[in-house]
Structures are given as structure tokens and as C-alpha cells.
Coordinates of N, CA and C in Angstrom, one line a residue:
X1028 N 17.2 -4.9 -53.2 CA 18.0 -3.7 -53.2 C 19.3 -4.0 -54.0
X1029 N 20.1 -3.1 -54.7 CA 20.9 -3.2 -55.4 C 22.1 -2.0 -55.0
X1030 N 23.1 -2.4 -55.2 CA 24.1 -1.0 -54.8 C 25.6 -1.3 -55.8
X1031 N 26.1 -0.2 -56.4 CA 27.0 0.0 -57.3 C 27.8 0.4 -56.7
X1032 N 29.1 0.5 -56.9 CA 30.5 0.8 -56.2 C 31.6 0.8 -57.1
X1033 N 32.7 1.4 -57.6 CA 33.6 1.4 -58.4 C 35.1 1.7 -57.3
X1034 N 36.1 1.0 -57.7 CA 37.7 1.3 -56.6 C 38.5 0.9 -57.8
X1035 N 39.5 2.1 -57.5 CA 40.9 1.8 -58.4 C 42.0 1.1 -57.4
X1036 N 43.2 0.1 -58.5 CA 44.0 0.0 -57.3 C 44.6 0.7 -58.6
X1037 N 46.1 1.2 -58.1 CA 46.8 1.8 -58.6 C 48.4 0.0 -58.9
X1038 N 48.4 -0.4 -59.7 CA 49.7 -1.6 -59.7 C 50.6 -1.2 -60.3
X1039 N 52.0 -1.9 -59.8 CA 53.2 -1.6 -60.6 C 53.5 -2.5 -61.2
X1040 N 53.0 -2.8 -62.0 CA 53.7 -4.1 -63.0 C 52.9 -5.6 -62.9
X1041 N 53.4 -6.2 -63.5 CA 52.8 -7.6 -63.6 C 52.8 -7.9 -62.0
X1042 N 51.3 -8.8 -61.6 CA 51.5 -9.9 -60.6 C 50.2 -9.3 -59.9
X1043 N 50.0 -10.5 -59.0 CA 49.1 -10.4 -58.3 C 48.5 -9.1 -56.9
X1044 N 47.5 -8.8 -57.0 CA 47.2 -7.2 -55.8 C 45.8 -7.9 -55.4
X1045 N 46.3 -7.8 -53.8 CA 45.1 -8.4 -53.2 C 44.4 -7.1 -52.4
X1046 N 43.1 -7.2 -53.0 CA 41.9 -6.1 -52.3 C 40.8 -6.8 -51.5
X1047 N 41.2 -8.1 -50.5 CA 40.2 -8.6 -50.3 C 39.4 -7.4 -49.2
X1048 N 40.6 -6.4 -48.5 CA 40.2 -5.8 -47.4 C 39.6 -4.6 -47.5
X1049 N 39.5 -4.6 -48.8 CA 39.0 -3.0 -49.3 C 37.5 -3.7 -50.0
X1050 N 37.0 -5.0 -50.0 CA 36.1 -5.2 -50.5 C 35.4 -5.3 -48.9
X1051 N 36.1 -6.0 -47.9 CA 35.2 -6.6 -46.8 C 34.8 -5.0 -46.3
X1052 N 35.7 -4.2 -46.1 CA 35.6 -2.8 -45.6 C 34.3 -2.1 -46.4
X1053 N 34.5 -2.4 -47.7 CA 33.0 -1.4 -48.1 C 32.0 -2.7 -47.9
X1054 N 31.7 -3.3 -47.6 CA 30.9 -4.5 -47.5 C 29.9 -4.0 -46.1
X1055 N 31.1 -3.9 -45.2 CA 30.7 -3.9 -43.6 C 29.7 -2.5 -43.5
X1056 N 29.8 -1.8 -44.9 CA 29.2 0.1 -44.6 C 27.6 0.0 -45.5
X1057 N 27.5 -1.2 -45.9 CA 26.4 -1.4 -46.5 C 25.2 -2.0 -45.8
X1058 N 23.9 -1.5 -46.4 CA 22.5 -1.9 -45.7 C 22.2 -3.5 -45.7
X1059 N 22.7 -3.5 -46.9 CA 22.6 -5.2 -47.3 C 23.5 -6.3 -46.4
X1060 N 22.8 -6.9 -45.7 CA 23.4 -8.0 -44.9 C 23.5 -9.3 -46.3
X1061 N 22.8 -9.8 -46.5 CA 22.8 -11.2 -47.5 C 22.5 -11.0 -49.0
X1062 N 22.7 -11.6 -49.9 CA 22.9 -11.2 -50.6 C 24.0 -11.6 -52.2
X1063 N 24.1 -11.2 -53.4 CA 25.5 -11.6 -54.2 C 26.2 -10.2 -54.7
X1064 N 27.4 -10.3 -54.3 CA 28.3 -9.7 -54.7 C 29.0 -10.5 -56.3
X1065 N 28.8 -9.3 -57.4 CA 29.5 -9.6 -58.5 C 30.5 -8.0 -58.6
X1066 N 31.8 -8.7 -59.1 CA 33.0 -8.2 -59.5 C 33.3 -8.2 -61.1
X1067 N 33.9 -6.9 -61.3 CA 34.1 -7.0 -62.8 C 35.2 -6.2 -62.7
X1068 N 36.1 -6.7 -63.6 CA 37.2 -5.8 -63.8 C 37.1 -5.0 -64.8
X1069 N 36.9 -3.7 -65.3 CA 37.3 -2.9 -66.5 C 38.2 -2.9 -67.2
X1070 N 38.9 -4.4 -67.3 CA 40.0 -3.9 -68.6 C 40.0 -5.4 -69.1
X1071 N 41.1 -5.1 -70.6 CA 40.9 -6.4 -71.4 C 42.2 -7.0 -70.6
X1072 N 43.2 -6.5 -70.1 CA 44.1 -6.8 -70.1 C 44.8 -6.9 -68.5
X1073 N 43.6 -7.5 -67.7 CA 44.0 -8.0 -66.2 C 43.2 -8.5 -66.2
X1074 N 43.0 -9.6 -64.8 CA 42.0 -10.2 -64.5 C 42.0 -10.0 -62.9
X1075 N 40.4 -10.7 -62.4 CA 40.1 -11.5 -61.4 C 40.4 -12.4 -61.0
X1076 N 40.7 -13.1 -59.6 CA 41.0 -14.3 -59.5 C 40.6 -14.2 -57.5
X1077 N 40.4 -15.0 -57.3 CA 40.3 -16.0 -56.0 C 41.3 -16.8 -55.6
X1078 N 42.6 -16.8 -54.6 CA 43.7 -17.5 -54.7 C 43.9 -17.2 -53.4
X1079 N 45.2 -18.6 -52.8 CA 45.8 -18.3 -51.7 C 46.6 -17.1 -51.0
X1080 N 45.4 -16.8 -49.7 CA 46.3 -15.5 -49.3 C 47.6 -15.8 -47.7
X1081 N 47.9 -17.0 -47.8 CA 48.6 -17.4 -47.1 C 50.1 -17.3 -47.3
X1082 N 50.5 -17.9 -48.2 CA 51.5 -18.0 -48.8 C 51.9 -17.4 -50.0
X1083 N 53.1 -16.6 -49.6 CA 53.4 -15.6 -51.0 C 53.5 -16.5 -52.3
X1084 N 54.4 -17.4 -51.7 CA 55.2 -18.2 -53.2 C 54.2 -19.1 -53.9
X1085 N 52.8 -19.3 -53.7 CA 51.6 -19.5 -54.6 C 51.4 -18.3 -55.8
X1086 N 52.0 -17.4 -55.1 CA 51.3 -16.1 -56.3 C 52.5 -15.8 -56.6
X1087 N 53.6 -15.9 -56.5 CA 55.0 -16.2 -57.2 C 55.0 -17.1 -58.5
X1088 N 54.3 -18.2 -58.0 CA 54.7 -19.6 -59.1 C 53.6 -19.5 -59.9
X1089 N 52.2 -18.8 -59.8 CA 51.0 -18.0 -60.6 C 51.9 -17.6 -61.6
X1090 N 52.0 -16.3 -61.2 CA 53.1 -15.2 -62.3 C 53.8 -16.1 -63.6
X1091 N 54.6 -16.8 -62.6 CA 55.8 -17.6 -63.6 C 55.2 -18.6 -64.3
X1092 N 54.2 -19.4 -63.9 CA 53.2 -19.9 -65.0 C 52.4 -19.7 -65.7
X1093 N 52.0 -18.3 -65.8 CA 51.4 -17.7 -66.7 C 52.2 -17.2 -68.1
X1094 N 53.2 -16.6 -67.5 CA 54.5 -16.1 -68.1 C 54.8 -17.1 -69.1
X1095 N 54.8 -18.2 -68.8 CA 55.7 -19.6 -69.5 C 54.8 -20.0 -70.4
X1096 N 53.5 -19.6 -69.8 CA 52.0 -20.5 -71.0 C 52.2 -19.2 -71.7
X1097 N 52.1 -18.7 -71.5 CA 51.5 -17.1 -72.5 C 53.0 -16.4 -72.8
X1098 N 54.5 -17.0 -73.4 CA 55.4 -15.7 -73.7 C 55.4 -14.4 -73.9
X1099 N 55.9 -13.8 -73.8 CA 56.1 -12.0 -74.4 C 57.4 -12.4 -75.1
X1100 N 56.9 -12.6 -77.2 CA 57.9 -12.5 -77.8 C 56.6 -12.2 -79.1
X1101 N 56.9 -10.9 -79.7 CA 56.4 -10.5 -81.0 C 56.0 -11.2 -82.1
X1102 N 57.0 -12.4 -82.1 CA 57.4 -13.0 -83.2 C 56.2 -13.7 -83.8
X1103 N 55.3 -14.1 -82.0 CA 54.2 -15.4 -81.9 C 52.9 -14.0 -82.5
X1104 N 53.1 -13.2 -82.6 CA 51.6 -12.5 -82.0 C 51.7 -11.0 -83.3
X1105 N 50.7 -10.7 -84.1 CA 50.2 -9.8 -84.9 C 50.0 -8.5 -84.2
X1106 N 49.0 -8.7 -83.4 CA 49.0 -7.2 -82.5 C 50.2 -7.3 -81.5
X1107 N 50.5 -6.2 -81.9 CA 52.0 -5.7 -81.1 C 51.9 -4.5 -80.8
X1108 N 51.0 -3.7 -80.8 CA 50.8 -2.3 -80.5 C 51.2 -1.4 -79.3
X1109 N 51.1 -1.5 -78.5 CA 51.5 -1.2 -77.6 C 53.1 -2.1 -76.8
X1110 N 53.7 -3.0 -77.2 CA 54.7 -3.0 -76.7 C 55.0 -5.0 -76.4
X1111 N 55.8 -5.0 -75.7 CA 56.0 -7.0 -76.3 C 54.8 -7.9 -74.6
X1112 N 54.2 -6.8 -74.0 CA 53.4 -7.6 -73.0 C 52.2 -7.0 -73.7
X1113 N 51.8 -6.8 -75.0 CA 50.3 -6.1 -75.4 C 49.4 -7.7 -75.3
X1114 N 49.9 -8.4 -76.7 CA 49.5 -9.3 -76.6 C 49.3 -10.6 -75.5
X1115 N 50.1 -10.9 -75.1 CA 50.1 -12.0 -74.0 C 49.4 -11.1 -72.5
X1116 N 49.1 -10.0 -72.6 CA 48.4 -9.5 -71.7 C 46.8 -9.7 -71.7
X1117 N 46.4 -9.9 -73.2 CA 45.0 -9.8 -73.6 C 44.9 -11.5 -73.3
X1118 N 45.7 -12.5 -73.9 CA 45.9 -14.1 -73.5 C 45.1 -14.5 -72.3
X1119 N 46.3 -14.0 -71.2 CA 46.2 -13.7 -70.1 C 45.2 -13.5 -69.7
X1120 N 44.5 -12.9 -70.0 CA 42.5 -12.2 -69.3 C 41.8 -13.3 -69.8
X1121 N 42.1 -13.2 -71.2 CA 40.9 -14.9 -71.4 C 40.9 -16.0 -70.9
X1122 N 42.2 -16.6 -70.2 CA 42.7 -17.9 -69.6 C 42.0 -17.5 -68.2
X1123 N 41.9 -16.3 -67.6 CA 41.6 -15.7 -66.7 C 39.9 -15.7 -66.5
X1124 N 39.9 -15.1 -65.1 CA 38.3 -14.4 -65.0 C 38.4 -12.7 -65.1
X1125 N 37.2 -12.0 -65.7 CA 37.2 -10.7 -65.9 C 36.4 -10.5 -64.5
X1126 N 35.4 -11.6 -64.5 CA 34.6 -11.4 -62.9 C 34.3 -12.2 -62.1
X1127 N 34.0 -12.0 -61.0 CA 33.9 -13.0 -59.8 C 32.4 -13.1 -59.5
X1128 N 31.7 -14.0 -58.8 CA 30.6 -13.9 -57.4 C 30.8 -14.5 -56.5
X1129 N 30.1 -13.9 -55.0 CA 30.5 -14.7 -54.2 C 29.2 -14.3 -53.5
X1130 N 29.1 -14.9 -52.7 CA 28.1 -14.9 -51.7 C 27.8 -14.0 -50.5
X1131 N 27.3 -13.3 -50.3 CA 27.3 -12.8 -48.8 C 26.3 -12.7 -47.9
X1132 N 26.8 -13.5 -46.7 CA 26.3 -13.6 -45.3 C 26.5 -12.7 -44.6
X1133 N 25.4 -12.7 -43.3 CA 26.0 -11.3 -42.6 C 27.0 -10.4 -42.9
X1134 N 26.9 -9.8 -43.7 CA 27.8 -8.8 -44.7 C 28.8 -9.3 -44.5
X1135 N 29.1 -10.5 -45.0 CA 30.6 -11.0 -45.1 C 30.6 -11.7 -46.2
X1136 N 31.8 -11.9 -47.0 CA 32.1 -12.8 -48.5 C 31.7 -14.4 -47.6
X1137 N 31.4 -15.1 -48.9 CA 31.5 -16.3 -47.9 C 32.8 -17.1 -49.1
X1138 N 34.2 -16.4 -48.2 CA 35.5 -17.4 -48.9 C 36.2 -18.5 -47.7
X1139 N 36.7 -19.1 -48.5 CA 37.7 -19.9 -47.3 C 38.7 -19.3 -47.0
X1140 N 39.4 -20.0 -45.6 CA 40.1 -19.5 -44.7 C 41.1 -18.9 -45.0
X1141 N 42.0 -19.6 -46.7 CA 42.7 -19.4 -47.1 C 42.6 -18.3 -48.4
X1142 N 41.6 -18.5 -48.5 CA 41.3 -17.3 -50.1 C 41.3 -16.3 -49.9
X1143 N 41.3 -15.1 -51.0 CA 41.5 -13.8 -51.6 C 41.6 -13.4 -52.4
X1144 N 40.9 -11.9 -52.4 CA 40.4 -11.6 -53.6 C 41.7 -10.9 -54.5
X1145 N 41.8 -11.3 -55.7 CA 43.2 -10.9 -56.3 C 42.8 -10.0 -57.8
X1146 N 43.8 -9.0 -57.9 CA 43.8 -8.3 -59.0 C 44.6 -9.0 -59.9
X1147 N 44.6 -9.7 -61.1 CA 45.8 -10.1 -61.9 C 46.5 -9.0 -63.0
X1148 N 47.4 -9.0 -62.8 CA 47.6 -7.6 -63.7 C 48.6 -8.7 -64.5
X1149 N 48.3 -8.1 -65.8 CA 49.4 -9.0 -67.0 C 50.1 -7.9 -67.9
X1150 N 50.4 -6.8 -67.4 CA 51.0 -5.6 -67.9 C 52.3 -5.1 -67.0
X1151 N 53.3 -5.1 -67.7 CA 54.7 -4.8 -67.2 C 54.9 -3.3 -66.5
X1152 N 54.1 -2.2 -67.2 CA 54.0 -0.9 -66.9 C 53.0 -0.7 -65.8
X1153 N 53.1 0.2 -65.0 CA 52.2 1.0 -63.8 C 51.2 0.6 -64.7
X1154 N 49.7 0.6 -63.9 CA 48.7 0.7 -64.4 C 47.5 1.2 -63.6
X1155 N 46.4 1.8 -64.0 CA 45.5 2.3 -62.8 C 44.3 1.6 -63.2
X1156 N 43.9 0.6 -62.1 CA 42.4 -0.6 -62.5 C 41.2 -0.7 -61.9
X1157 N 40.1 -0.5 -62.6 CA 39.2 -0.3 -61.9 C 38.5 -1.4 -61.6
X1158 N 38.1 -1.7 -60.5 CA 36.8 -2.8 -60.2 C 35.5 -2.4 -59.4
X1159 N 34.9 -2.9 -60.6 CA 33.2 -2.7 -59.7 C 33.1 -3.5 -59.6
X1160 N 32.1 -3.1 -58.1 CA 30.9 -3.8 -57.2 C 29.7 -4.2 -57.5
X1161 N 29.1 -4.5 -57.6 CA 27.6 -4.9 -57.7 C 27.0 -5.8 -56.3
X1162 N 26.2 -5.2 -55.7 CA 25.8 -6.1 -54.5 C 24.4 -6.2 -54.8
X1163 N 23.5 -7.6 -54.5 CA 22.3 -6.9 -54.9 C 21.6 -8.3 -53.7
X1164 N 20.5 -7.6 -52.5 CA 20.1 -8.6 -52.1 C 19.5 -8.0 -51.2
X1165 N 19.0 -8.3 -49.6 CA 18.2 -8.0 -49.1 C 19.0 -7.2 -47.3

């Protein structure tokens, strides 16, 4: 069995948005107990990631090292179209994951104690991001 699912989050700006609970929530409404969950983000210009949901200042010092590997300065970068985070936003995604898998047990992800599911957003402006679901198993 297979099942499709699409959710926006709505982000303000660059940094990390965790939806681990909006993924376990539609998880728990499904037929499928076991099984793989794959994640895909719809854009060139955020990513996926799996990171510590314990501690804020991990996803603080994320941000600011990405920031420092990937600048926002025109000078480095051709496409500039959209504005001085266009480029280093697309960077950003490739250094990045567009998608995840993870496993699921009795309709649960199987992450550690400390992980979570993270939206990376590498755009300075609001932005509205979509991620599908894909569950497919028994």
C-alpha cells in the first residue's frame, strides 16, 4: 500500500522549522503500521535535514555555518536574480538534503531520542514550503 500526503509550513526567513510533530500526527491517522516513509521538499532553495531537537543553540550554530560556507555577496555569484540570498540559497540545498527516509515501526519514525525533522530554509524573505509524504508499506 502506498499513501501520498502534501503540508505547507509557512517560514519567516532563514533557519531551521521543525515539523517532526506534524509528520508523527499524520503518521498515527494512517493504515500503514510498518513500512518507509520518504520526504521531499518542493523547492530548489530549502532543504531537509534530521538534527538535534534538544538544544536550540545546535540549530543556531547550523544557520551561522552555513552562512559563513555559502556568503550572500553578488560579487561571488552570476545569478543574482532574485536578490543577494538567490544564489547561496540554491548552494545551500545542494550541500543539503532535498529528501529524507526513515523507517517506520508501529506507525512511528524510527529516530533517536534526540532527532528531528527540520525544514532548512536558506531564504531571508517569508516563504510558503511544501513537503511531501510518501509512505509505502504494509
Amino acid at each position: 500500500m502506498q499513501i501520498f500526503y502534501e503540508f505547507n509550513i509557512k517560514t519567516k526567513g532563514q533557519g531551521l522549522y521543525n515539523f517532526t510533530k506534524e509528520t508523527i500526527d499524520w503518521l498515527k491517522k494512517q493504515k500503514i503500521n510498518n513500512g518507509i516513509l520518504n520526504l521531499n521538499i518542493l523547492h530548489t532553495s530549502a532543504s531537509l535535514t534530521i538534527q538535534e531537537n534538544a538544544d536550540s543553540d545546535v540549530l543556531y550554530d547550523i544557520k551561522n555555518f552555513f552562512d559563513k560556507l555559502v556568503p550572500m555577496n553578488n560579487d561571488l555569484y552570476k545569478h543574482t536574480t532574485e536578490g543577494i540570498d538567490d544564489m547561496p540559497a540554491h548552494l545551500k540545498s545542494m550541500l543539503t538534503n532535498n529528501q529524507l527516509t526513515l523507517s517506520v515501526k508501529n506507525k512511528k519514525m524510527i529516530l533517536g531520542k534526540w532527532q528531528g525533522l527540520y525544514l532548512f530554509e536558506h531564504r531571508l524573505e517569508n516563504q510558503n514550503r511544501t513537503i511531501s509524504h510518501h509512505l509505502m508499506g504494509d
